[in-house]
mmCIF file of C-alpha atoms in Angstrom:
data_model
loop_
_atom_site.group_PDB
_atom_site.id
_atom_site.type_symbol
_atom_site.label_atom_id
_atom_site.label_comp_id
_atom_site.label_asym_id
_atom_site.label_seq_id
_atom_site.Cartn_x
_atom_site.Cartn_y
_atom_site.Cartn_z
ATOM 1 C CA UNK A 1 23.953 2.433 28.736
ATOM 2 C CA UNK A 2 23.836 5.849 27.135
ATOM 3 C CA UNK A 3 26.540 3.932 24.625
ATOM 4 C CA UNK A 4 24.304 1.126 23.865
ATOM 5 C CA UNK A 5 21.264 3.420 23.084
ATOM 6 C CA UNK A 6 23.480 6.021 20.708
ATOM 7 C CA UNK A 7 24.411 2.780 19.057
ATOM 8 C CA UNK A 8 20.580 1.382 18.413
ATOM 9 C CA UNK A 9 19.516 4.761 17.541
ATOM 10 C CA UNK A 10 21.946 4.599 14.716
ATOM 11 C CA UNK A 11 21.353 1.240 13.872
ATOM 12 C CA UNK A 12 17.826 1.370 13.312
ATOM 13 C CA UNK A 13 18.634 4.978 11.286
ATOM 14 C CA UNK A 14 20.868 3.087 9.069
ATOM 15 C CA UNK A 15 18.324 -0.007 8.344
ATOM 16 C CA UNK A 16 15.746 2.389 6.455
ATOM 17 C CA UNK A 17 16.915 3.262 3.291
ATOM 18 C CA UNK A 18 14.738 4.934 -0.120
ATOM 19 C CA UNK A 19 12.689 2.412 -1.942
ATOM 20 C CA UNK A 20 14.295 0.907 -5.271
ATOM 21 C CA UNK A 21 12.359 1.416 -8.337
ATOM 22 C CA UNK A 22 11.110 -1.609 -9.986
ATOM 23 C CA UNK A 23 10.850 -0.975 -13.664
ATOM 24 C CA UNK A 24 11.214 -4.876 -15.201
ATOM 25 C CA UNK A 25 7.514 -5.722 -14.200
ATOM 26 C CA UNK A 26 6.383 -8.453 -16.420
ATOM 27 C CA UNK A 27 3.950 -6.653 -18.642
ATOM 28 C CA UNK A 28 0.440 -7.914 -18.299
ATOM 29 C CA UNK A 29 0.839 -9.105 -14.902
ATOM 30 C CA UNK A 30 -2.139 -8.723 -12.713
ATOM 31 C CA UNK A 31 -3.728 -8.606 -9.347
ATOM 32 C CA UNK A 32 -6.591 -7.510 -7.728
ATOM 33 C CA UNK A 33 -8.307 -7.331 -4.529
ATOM 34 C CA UNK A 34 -11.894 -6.811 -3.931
ATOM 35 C CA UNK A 35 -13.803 -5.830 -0.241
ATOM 36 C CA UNK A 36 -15.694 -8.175 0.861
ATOM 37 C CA UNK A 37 -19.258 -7.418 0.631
ATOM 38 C CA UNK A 38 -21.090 -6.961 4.396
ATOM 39 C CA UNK A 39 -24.652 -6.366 6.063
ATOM 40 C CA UNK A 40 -22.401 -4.296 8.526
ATOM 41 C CA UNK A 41 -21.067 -2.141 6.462
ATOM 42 C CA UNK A 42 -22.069 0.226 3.140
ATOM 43 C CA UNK A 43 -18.484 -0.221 2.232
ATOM 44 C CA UNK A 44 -17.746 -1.363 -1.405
ATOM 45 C CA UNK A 45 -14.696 -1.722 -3.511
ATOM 46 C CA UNK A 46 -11.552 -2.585 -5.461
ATOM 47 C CA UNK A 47 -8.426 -2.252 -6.392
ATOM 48 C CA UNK A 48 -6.818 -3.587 -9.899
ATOM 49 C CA UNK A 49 -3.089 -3.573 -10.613
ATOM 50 C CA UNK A 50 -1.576 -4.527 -13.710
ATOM 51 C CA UNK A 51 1.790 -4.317 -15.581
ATOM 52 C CA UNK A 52 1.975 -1.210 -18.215
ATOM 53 C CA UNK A 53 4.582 0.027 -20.379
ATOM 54 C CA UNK A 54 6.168 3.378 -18.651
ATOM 55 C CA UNK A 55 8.546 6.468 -20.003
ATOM 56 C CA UNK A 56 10.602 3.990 -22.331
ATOM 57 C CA UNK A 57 10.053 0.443 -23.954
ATOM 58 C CA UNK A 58 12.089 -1.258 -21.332
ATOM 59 C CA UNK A 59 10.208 0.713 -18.346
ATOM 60 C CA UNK A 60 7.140 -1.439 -16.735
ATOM 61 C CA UNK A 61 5.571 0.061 -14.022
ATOM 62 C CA UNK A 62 2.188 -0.758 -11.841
ATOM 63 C CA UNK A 63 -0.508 0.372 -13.202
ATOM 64 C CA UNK A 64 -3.702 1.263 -10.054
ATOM 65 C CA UNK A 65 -7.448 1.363 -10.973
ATOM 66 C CA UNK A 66 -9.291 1.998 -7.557
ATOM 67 C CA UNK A 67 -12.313 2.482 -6.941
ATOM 68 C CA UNK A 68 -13.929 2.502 -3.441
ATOM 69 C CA UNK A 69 -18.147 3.122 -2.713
ATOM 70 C CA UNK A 70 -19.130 3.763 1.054
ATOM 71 C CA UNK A 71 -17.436 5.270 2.479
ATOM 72 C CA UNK A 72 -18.704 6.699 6.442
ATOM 73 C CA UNK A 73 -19.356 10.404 5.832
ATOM 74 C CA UNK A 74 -17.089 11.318 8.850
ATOM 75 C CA UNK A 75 -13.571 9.639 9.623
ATOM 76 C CA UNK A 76 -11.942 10.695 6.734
ATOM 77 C CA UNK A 77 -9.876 11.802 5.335
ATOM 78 C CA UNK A 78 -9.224 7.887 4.721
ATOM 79 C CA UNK A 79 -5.929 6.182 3.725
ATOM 80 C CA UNK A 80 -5.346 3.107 1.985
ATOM 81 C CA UNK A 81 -1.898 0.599 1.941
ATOM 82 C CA UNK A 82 -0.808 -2.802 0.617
ATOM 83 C CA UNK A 83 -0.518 -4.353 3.869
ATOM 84 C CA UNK A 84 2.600 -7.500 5.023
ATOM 85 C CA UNK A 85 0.243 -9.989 5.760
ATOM 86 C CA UNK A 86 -2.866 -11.643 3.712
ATOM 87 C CA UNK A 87 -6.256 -11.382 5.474
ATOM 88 C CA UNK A 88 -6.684 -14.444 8.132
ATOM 89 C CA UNK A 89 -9.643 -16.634 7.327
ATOM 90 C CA UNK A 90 -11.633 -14.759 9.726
ATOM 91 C CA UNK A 91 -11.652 -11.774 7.975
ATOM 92 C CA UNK A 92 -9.963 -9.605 10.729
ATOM 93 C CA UNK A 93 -8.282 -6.890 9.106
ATOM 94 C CA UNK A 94 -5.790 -6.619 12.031
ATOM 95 C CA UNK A 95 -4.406 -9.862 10.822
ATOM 96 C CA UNK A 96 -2.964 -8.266 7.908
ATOM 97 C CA UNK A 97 -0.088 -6.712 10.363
ATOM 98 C CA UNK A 98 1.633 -2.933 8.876
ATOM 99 C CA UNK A 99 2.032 -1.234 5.935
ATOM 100 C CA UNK A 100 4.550 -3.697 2.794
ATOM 101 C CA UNK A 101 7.762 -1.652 4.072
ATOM 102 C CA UNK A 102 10.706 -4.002 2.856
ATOM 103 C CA UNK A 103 13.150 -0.682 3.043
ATOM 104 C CA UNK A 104 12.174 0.071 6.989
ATOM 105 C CA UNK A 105 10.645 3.271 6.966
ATOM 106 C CA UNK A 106 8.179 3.413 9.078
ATOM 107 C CA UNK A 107 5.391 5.290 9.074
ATOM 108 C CA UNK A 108 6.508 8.184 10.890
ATOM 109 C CA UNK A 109 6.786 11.156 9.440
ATOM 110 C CA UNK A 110 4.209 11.021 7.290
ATOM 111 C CA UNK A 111 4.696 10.451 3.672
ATOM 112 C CA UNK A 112 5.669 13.229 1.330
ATOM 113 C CA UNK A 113 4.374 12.552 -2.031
ATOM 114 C CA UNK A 114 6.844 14.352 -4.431
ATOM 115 C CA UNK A 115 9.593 12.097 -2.997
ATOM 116 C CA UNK A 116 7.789 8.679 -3.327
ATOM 117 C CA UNK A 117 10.746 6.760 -2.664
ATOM 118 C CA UNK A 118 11.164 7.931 0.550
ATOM 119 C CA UNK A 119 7.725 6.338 1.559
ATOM 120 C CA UNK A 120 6.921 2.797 2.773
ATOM 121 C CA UNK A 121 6.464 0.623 -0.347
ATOM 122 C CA UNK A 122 2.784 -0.349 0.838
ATOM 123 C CA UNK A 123 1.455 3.619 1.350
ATOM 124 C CA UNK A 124 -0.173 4.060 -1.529
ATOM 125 C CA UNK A 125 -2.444 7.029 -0.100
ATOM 126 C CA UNK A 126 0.714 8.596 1.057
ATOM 127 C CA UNK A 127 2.263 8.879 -2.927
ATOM 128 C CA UNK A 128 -0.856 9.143 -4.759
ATOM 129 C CA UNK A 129 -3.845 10.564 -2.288
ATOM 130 C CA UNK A 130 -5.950 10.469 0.448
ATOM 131 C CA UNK A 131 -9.381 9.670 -0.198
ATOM 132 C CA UNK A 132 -11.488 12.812 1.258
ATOM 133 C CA UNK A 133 -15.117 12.017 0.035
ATOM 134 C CA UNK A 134 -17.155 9.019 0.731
ATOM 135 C CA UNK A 135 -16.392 7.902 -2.975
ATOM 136 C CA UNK A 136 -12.674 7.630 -5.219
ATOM 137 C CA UNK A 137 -12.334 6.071 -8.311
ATOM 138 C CA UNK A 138 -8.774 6.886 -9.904
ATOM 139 C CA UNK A 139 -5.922 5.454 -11.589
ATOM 140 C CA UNK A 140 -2.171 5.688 -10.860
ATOM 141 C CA UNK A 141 1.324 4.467 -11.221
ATOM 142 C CA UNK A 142 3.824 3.024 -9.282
ATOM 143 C CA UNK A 143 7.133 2.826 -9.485
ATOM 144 C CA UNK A 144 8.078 1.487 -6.605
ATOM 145 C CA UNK A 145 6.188 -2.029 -6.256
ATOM 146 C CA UNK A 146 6.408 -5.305 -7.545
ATOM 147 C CA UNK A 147 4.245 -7.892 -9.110
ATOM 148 C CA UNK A 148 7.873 -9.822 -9.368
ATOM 149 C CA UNK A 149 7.042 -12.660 -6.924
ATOM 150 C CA UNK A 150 10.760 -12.704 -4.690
ATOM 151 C CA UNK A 151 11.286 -9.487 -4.948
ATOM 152 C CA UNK A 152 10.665 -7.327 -1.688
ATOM 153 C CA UNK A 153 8.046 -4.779 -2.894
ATOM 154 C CA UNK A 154 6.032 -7.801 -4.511
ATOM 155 C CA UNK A 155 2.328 -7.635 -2.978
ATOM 156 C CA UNK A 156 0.798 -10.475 -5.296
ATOM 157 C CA UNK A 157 0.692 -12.461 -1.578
ATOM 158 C CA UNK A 158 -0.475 -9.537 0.309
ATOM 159 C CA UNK A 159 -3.680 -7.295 1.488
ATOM 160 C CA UNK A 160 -5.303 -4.398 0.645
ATOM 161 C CA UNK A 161 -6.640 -2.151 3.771
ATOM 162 C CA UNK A 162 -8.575 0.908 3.843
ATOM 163 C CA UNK A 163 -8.508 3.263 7.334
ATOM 164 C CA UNK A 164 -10.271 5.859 8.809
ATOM 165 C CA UNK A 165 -8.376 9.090 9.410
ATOM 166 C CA UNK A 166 -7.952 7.682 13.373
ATOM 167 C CA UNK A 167 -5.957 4.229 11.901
ATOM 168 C CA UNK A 168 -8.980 2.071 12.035
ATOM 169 C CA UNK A 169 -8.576 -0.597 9.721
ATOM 170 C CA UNK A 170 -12.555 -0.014 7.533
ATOM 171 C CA UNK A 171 -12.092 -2.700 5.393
ATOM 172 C CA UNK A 172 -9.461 -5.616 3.894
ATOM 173 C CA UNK A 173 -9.426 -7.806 0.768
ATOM 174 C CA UNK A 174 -6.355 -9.908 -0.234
ATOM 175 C CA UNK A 175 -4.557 -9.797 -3.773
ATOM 176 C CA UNK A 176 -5.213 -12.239 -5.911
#
């Protein structure tokens, strides 16, 4: 038994591996996903990705505008992934499943930004920020996903989630 548990310890250890960078983005490619607006919630936003030109010619990375409104003024400071799943028609955000992590990482330990290919694919917070005010807007790049549809770190199909600092899922929007 003690065999068979040595062996799926380093089984799972071997599965995660650093994300690949994903420079041949087809320049102006673009998504976007925008939170639904709510009587429940103050809760306003979006997030726009599109294709740019990186370091060199040949170099086309994801481009991030987001900007997010509404935030509570406690819970924070708040996170915010690409999720696996789209949003279900019902607009549960627990639909949407984990964190895009094609290269299983998981999401334990915590990300550490100045090695962003360690991190799951779908943490943006994790590389590029938490959000620690009831308001963000910023812009960023990634390396590391895709708007390559077939490739693994592609999220053209996939949600957008914000959480509290507890994991609660605040609100969800699929790309489009």
């Amino acid at each position: 038994a003690a065999l068979g548990a040595l062996c799926a310890t380093f089984t799972l250890a071997a599965a995660s591996t650093d994300a690949e960078k994903v420079l041949n983005n087809p320049v102006g490619a673009s998504y976007s996903a925008e939170l639904p607006q709510s009587n429940k919630t103050a809760l306003r936003g979006s997030i726009v990705a599109t294709t740019t030109e990186g370091e060199t010619k040949d170099e086309h990375v994801v481009n991030f505008l987001l900007s997010i409104s509404g935030l509570p003024s406690e819970g924070g400071p708040f996170t915010y992934h690409i999720h696996d799943k789209p949003v279900p028609a019902d607009g549960n955000c627990t639909g949407t499943t984990g964190h895009l992590d094609p290269f299983g990482r998981g999401d334990s330990p915590a990300c550490d930004k100045s090695k962003p290919e360690t991190c799951e694919v779908g943490d943006l917070s994790g590389k590029h920020g938490k959000i620690n005010s009831s308001a963000i807007s910023s812009q960023f790049n990634d390396a590391y996903v895709a708007l390559i549809p077939g490739n693994a770190a592609y999220f053209g199909n996939r949600s957008f989630v914000v959480h509290s600092a507890d994991k609660t899922r605040l609100g969800c929007a699929n790309f489009t």
